[in-house]
Coordinates of C-alpha atoms in Angstrom, one line a residue:
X1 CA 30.0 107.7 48.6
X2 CA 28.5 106.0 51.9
X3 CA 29.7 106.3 55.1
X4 CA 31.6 103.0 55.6
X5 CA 31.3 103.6 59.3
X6 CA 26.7 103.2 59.5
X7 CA 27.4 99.8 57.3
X8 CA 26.6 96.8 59.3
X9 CA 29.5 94.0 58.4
X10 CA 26.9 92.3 56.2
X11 CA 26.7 95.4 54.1
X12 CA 30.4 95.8 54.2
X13 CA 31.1 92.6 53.3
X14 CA 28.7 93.4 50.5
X15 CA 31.0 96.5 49.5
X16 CA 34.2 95.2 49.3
X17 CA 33.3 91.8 47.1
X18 CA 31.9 94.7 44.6
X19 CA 35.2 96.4 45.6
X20 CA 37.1 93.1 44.9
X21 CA 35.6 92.4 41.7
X22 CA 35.4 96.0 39.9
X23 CA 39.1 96.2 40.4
X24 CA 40.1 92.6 39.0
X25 CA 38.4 93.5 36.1
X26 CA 39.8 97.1 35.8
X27 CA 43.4 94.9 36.0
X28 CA 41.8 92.4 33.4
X29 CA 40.9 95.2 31.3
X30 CA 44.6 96.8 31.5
X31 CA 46.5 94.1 31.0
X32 CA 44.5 93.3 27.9
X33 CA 45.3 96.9 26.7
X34 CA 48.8 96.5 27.5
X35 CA 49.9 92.8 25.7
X36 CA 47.5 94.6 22.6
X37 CA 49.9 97.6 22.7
X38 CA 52.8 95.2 23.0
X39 CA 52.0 93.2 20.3
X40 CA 51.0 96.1 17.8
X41 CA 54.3 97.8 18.8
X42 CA 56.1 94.4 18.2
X43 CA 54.3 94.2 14.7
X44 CA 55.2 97.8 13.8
X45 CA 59.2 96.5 14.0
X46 CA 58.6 93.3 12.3
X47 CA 58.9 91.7 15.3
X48 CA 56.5 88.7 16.6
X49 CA 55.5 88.1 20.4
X50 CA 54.1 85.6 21.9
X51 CA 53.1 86.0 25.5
X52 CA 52.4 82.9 27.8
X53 CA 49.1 83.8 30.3
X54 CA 49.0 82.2 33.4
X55 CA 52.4 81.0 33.6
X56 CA 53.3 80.1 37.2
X57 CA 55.7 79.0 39.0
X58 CA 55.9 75.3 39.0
X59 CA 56.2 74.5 43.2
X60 CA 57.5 71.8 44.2
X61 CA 57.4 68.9 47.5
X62 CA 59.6 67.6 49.1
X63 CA 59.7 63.8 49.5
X64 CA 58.9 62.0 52.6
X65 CA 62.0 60.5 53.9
X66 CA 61.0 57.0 55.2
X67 CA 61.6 56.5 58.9
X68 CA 65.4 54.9 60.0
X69 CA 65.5 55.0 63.8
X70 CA 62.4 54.6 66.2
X71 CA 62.5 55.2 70.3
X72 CA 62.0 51.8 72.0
X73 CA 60.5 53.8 75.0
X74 CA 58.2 56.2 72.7
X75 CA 57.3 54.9 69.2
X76 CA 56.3 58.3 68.5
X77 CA 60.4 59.5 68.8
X78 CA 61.5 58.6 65.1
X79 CA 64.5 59.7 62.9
X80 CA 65.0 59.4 59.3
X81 CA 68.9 59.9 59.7
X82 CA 69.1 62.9 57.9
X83 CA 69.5 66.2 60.4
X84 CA 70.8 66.5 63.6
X85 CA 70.4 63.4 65.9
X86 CA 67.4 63.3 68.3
X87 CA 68.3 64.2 71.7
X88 CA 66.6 60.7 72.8
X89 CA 68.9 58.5 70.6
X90 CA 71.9 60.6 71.1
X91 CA 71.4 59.9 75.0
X92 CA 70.6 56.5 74.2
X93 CA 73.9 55.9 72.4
X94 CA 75.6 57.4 75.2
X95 CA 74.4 55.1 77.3
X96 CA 76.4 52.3 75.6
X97 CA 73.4 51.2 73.3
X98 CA 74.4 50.9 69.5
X99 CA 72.3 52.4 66.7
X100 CA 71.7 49.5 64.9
X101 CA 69.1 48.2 67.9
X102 CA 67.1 51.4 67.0
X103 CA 66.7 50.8 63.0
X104 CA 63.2 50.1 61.7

């Protein structure tokens, strides 16, 4: 085995793609093994198996929330009206300002 400590980061670079790629397919390889094992064990109870590859878990976003309130004083201050109130409209409303001058 080489002395991982004379490799230049090139060469160990090098090394661990190899690395990398000779155990993804020594997983490849297994898993194969293991759904054939599955299946023939399946088919020696009379049993049938189907097994989905590359079934993930289906993520999902979030919706952008259109803009309710913007700060006269800094357009970038907004609020969509959902969370807590900004501190800038909260002090504008105490001020004596109503919420409906803020609305987009």
């Amino acid at each position: 085995m080489t002395d991982l400590q004379t490799l230049s980061a090139t060469e160990l670079q090098a090394v661990i793609s190899k690395a990398e790629k000779a155990l993804k397919n020594i997983q490849i390889n297994k898993r194969k093994e293991v759904i054939t094992q599955i299946k023939d064990l399946a088919a020696s109870i009379g049993v049938t198996v189907d097994i989905h590859e590359g079934d993930k878990k289906i993520v999902r976003k979030g919706n952008k929330v259109a803009i309710k309130y913007r700060d006269p004083n800094n357009a970038q201050n907004t609020w969509t009206g959902r969370g807590v109130m900004p501190i800038w409209l909260r002090d504008l409303l105490n001020s004596g300002r109503d919420r409906s001058e803020f609305q987009v």
